[in-house]
Amino acid sequence: MKEKLYTIELTDAVKAGDECLFCWLERKLEQENLEFVLGSSYMESDIRDNTSERGFCRHHTKMMFDYGNSLGNAWILKSRMEKVNRDFKKQMGQAGAVEKGGSLLGRLFSGRKQTASVSGPAAGQSGASAWLRGENSHCYICERMDGIYQRMLDTFVYMLKNDTDFGELLMASKGFCLPHFADVLDICQAKLTAQEQEVWIPRLTELTSRNLDRIQEDIDWLIEKYDYRNRDADWKESRDAVQRTMQKLTGGHPADPVFQNRK
């Protein structure tokens, strides 16, 4: 493998005791990328060229605001706004009201489909609206994270093949959330041999099933604990069952506090 092997990160993630080792890695990766974007890198021309071009999704824009560093956000937003504002005027035809062969409205809606029997945004999407939606379909942080996450999945398979200790640690862990387990199944089917799949896919499925049962018991008992007859009973492991059940089902860490500049 020519790309970096994330063996240390994966081992740390398994040892962290999180409900999903990839959720743990994803949070760490997201925070590191946010610190990178709003650190001194925003003063580097090549980085700001990329952030100006790719922009940020709504989720990461909110994280950037919550993180702080008003000056860093201002520089990034200034460059992004200049790029979008310039392209907006070009797309909307404000450089000239009428071009040869058609009006402004004609140019704006040149991409509109004419199928009368189909309704909805896709059917009536113009060239201008497609561009506007496109400008919100990419994110500098998401794209950085996606590239590293894929290499982490590759490393995960590499460690299943080559690191017995990692396999033992994994099987004693809390496993994965369901969305990340789907990615694990895909990468195992793509990268493991048929013989290796016969070993690992049943083991990983059993790990996931066992931990789903554990979470089910916790959330069930949390509800039972609200019965007056169980008022004096032990909470067992159910006090944080709501957020852990949410994580198992959808991924992420719903109970996390806002991530802010720690410097």
Short mmCIF file of C-alpha atoms in Angstrom, two decimals:
data_model
loop_
_atom_site.label_atom_id
_atom_site.label_comp_id
_atom_site.label_asym_id
_atom_site.label_seq_id
_atom_site.Cartn_x
_atom_site.Cartn_y
_atom_site.Cartn_z
CA MET A 1 0.00 0.00 0.00
CA LYS A 2 1.53 3.29 -1.13
CA GLU A 3 -0.75 5.45 0.98
CA LYS A 4 -0.20 5.95 4.68
CA LEU A 5 -1.23 3.04 6.89
CA TYR A 6 -3.35 4.30 9.79
CA THR A 7 -2.44 1.37 12.06
CA ILE A 8 -1.81 3.44 15.18
CA GLU A 9 -5.03 5.41 14.75
CA LEU A 10 -7.11 2.25 14.27
CA THR A 11 -5.56 0.55 17.27
CA ASP A 12 -6.24 3.65 19.39
CA ALA A 13 -9.83 3.71 18.13
CA VAL A 14 -10.46 0.09 19.11
CA LYS A 15 -8.97 0.69 22.55
CA ALA A 16 -11.05 3.85 23.08
CA GLY A 17 -14.14 1.86 24.07
CA ASP A 18 -16.45 3.86 21.80
CA GLU A 19 -19.69 2.40 20.45
CA CYS A 20 -18.12 2.59 16.98
CA LEU A 21 -14.41 2.75 16.27
CA PHE A 22 -15.03 4.60 13.00
CA CYS A 23 -17.28 7.17 14.69
CA TRP A 24 -14.40 7.79 17.10
CA LEU A 25 -11.98 8.19 14.20
CA GLU A 26 -14.43 10.36 12.26
CA ARG A 27 -14.81 12.78 15.18
CA LYS A 28 -11.03 12.97 15.64
CA LEU A 29 -10.51 13.48 11.92
CA GLU A 30 -13.21 16.14 11.68
CA GLN A 31 -11.80 18.12 14.58
CA GLU A 32 -8.26 17.89 13.21
CA ASN A 33 -9.44 19.15 9.82
CA LEU A 34 -11.35 22.01 11.39
CA GLU A 35 -8.24 23.03 13.31
CA PHE A 36 -6.23 22.77 10.09
CA VAL A 37 -8.63 24.97 8.11
CA LEU A 38 -8.91 27.63 10.81
CA GLY A 39 -5.27 27.43 11.85
CA SER A 40 -2.50 29.27 10.09
CA SER A 41 -3.21 27.34 6.86
CA TYR A 42 -5.90 29.85 5.85
CA MET A 43 -3.08 32.33 5.17
CA GLU A 44 -1.51 29.96 2.64
CA SER A 45 -2.61 30.87 -0.87
CA ASP A 46 -2.96 27.32 -2.16
CA ILE A 47 -5.17 26.31 0.77
CA ARG A 48 -7.38 29.36 0.43
CA ASP A 49 -7.62 28.80 -3.32
CA ASN A 50 -9.02 25.35 -2.54
CA THR A 51 -11.43 26.53 0.16
CA SER A 52 -12.60 29.33 -2.16
CA GLU A 53 -13.27 26.81 -4.92
CA ARG A 54 -14.84 24.00 -2.87
CA GLY A 55 -16.55 25.95 -0.08
CA PHE A 56 -18.12 24.18 2.90
CA CYS A 57 -21.33 22.26 3.57
CA ARG A 58 -23.89 23.57 6.04
CA HIS A 59 -22.72 21.19 8.78
CA HIS A 60 -19.08 22.25 8.58
CA THR A 61 -19.96 25.92 8.17
CA LYS A 62 -21.79 25.72 11.50
CA MET A 63 -18.83 23.92 13.07
CA MET A 64 -16.50 26.65 11.80
CA PHE A 65 -18.68 29.32 13.40
CA ASP A 66 -18.89 27.43 16.69
CA TYR A 67 -15.14 26.81 16.69
CA GLY A 68 -14.37 30.51 16.86
CA ASN A 69 -11.45 32.39 15.26
CA SER A 70 -13.42 35.23 13.70
CA LEU A 71 -10.42 36.47 11.70
CA GLY A 72 -9.75 33.05 10.19
CA ASN A 73 -13.41 32.62 9.27
CA ALA A 74 -13.49 36.13 7.82
CA TRP A 75 -10.50 35.52 5.52
CA ILE A 76 -11.92 32.21 4.30
CA LEU A 77 -15.40 33.66 3.77
CA LYS A 78 -14.03 36.76 2.03
CA SER A 79 -12.27 34.64 -0.61
CA ARG A 80 -15.19 32.24 -0.98
CA MET A 81 -17.68 35.11 -1.35
CA GLU A 82 -15.53 36.82 -3.98
CA LYS A 83 -15.45 33.62 -6.03
CA VAL A 84 -19.17 32.85 -5.65
CA ASN A 85 -20.21 36.47 -6.23
CA ARG A 86 -18.14 36.66 -9.43
CA ASP A 87 -19.51 33.34 -10.72
CA PHE A 88 -23.05 34.26 -9.72
CA LYS A 89 -23.01 37.36 -11.86
CA LYS A 90 -21.59 35.39 -14.75
CA GLN A 91 -24.19 32.64 -14.39
CA MET A 92 -27.09 35.06 -14.07
CA GLY A 93 -25.99 37.03 -17.10
CA GLN A 94 -25.50 40.35 -15.32
CA ALA A 95 -22.43 41.18 -17.40
CA GLY A 96 -24.82 41.96 -20.22
CA ALA A 97 -28.60 41.92 -20.25
CA VAL A 98 -29.06 40.39 -23.71
CA GLU A 99 -26.78 38.26 -25.84
CA LYS A 100 -27.17 37.49 -29.48
CA GLY A 101 -29.85 34.90 -30.00
CA GLY A 102 -31.83 35.25 -26.80
CA SER A 103 -32.91 37.15 -23.70
CA LEU A 104 -31.62 36.97 -20.15
CA LEU A 105 -34.48 34.67 -19.14
CA GLY A 106 -33.82 32.54 -22.17
CA ARG A 107 -30.21 32.07 -21.12
CA LEU A 108 -31.07 31.42 -17.49
CA PHE A 109 -33.56 28.71 -18.33
CA SER A 110 -31.74 27.22 -21.29
CA GLY A 111 -31.32 23.99 -19.36
CA ARG A 112 -35.01 23.61 -18.44
CA LYS A 113 -36.64 20.34 -19.42
CA GLN A 114 -39.87 20.70 -21.33
CA THR A 115 -41.59 17.46 -20.26
CA ALA A 116 -45.03 18.63 -19.12
CA SER A 117 -45.93 15.31 -17.49
CA VAL A 118 -43.07 15.51 -14.98
CA SER A 119 -43.13 17.91 -12.03
CA GLY A 120 -40.77 18.84 -9.22
CA PRO A 121 -37.37 20.50 -8.91
CA ALA A 122 -35.52 18.05 -11.15
CA ALA A 123 -37.95 18.50 -14.02
CA GLY A 124 -37.85 22.31 -13.88
CA GLN A 125 -34.17 22.73 -13.08
CA SER A 126 -32.54 25.51 -15.07
CA GLY A 127 -28.88 25.97 -15.88
CA ALA A 128 -28.69 28.70 -13.23
CA SER A 129 -30.43 26.74 -10.47
CA ALA A 130 -28.31 23.68 -11.25
CA TRP A 131 -25.19 25.81 -10.74
CA LEU A 132 -26.55 27.25 -7.48
CA ARG A 133 -27.27 23.79 -6.12
CA GLY A 134 -23.92 22.58 -7.35
CA GLU A 135 -22.12 25.25 -5.36
CA ASN A 136 -23.62 23.74 -2.20
CA SER A 137 -22.89 20.14 -3.15
CA HIS A 138 -19.17 20.10 -2.31
CA CYS A 139 -17.18 20.83 0.83
CA TYR A 140 -13.45 21.18 1.38
CA ILE A 141 -13.54 19.47 4.79
CA CYS A 142 -15.85 16.65 3.66
CA GLU A 143 -13.61 15.88 0.71
CA ARG A 144 -10.45 15.83 2.85
CA MET A 145 -12.18 13.55 5.35
CA ASP A 146 -13.53 11.22 2.67
CA GLY A 147 -10.06 10.64 1.23
CA ILE A 148 -8.52 9.84 4.61
CA TYR A 149 -11.50 7.72 5.67
CA GLN A 150 -11.11 5.53 2.59
CA ARG A 151 -7.45 4.96 3.45
CA MET A 152 -8.47 4.08 7.00
CA LEU A 153 -10.86 1.46 5.64
CA ASP A 154 -8.05 0.06 3.51
CA THR A 155 -5.85 -0.04 6.60
CA PHE A 156 -8.61 -1.81 8.52
CA VAL A 157 -8.58 -4.65 5.98
CA TYR A 158 -4.78 -4.68 5.97
CA MET A 159 -4.80 -5.15 9.75
CA LEU A 160 -7.39 -7.92 9.59
CA LYS A 161 -5.04 -9.73 7.25
CA ASN A 162 -1.76 -9.04 9.03
CA ASP A 163 -2.27 -8.18 12.70
CA THR A 164 -3.62 -10.95 14.94
CA ASP A 165 -3.55 -8.73 18.02
CA PHE A 166 -5.72 -6.14 16.27
CA GLY A 167 -8.25 -8.82 15.37
CA GLU A 168 -8.48 -9.94 18.98
CA LEU A 169 -8.88 -6.39 20.24
CA LEU A 170 -11.56 -5.75 17.64
CA MET A 171 -13.59 -8.81 18.60
CA ALA A 172 -13.56 -7.69 22.25
CA SER A 173 -14.70 -4.14 21.33
CA LYS A 174 -18.13 -2.54 21.00
CA GLY A 175 -17.91 -2.85 17.22
CA PHE A 176 -19.54 -0.40 14.82
CA CYS A 177 -22.58 1.77 14.24
CA LEU A 178 -24.81 0.47 11.45
CA PRO A 179 -23.76 3.02 8.77
CA HIS A 180 -20.06 2.31 9.35
CA PHE A 181 -20.68 -1.43 9.45
CA ALA A 182 -22.12 -1.12 5.95
CA ASP A 183 -18.80 0.42 4.84
CA VAL A 184 -16.91 -2.37 6.61
CA LEU A 185 -18.91 -5.02 4.76
CA ASP A 186 -18.27 -3.27 1.43
CA ILE A 187 -14.51 -2.97 1.96
CA CYS A 188 -14.22 -6.55 3.18
CA GLN A 189 -16.05 -7.84 0.11
CA ALA A 190 -13.86 -5.71 -2.13
CA LYS A 191 -10.45 -6.34 -0.53
CA LEU A 192 -10.54 -9.72 1.21
CA THR A 193 -10.14 -13.01 -0.63
CA ALA A 194 -13.10 -15.37 -0.69
CA GLN A 195 -11.44 -17.50 1.98
CA GLU A 196 -10.76 -14.46 4.18
CA GLN A 197 -14.36 -13.31 3.77
CA GLU A 198 -15.59 -16.67 5.04
CA VAL A 199 -13.63 -16.06 8.22
CA TRP A 200 -14.12 -12.36 8.85
CA ILE A 201 -17.60 -11.44 7.64
CA PRO A 202 -19.35 -13.90 10.00
CA ARG A 203 -17.11 -12.78 12.88
CA LEU A 204 -17.76 -9.09 12.25
CA THR A 205 -21.49 -9.76 11.85
CA GLU A 206 -21.56 -11.62 15.16
CA LEU A 207 -19.68 -8.74 16.82
CA THR A 208 -22.22 -6.24 15.52
CA SER A 209 -25.21 -8.39 16.46
CA ARG A 210 -23.88 -8.96 19.99
CA ASN A 211 -23.46 -5.24 20.54
CA LEU A 212 -26.87 -4.42 19.12
CA ASP A 213 -28.33 -6.80 21.70
CA ARG A 214 -26.36 -5.05 24.44
CA ILE A 215 -27.67 -1.64 23.37
CA GLN A 216 -31.20 -3.05 23.16
CA GLU A 217 -30.96 -4.22 26.77
CA ASP A 218 -29.71 -0.80 27.88
CA ILE A 219 -32.45 1.20 26.18
CA ASP A 220 -35.11 -1.26 27.36
CA TRP A 221 -33.92 -0.96 30.94
CA LEU A 222 -33.81 2.84 30.74
CA ILE A 223 -37.54 2.78 29.97
CA GLU A 224 -38.22 0.26 32.74
CA LYS A 225 -36.31 2.45 35.20
CA TYR A 226 -38.99 5.13 34.82
CA ASP A 227 -41.55 2.71 36.23
CA TYR A 228 -42.13 3.65 39.88
CA ARG A 229 -41.63 0.01 40.85
CA ASN A 230 -38.01 0.27 39.70
CA ARG A 231 -37.35 3.59 41.40
CA ASP A 232 -34.71 2.13 43.71
CA ALA A 233 -33.27 -0.32 41.19
CA ASP A 234 -29.76 0.05 39.79
CA TRP A 235 -29.51 2.06 36.55
CA LYS A 236 -27.05 -0.57 35.28
CA GLU A 237 -25.55 0.75 32.03
CA SER A 238 -28.64 2.67 30.92
CA ARG A 239 -27.99 6.26 32.01
CA ASP A 240 -26.58 7.27 28.60
CA ALA A 241 -28.52 4.69 26.59
CA VAL A 242 -30.35 7.28 24.48
CA GLN A 243 -27.25 8.82 22.90
CA ARG A 244 -25.53 5.44 22.53
CA THR A 245 -28.61 3.98 20.81
CA MET A 246 -28.70 6.99 18.50
CA GLN A 247 -25.05 6.42 17.67
CA LYS A 248 -25.53 2.71 16.94
CA LEU A 249 -28.42 3.46 14.60
CA THR A 250 -27.15 6.54 12.76
CA GLY A 251 -23.51 7.15 13.71
CA GLY A 252 -21.88 10.19 15.26
CA HIS A 253 -21.87 11.42 18.84
CA PRO A 254 -25.16 13.24 19.51
CA ALA A 255 -24.25 14.17 23.09
CA ASP A 256 -20.96 15.84 22.18
CA PRO A 257 -20.50 19.46 23.28
CA VAL A 258 -19.74 22.09 20.65
CA PHE A 259 -16.16 21.79 19.42
CA GLN A 260 -14.37 25.08 20.06
CA ASN A 261 -10.89 26.52 19.67
CA ARG A 262 -8.85 25.13 22.55
CA LYS A 263 -5.84 27.39 22.09
#
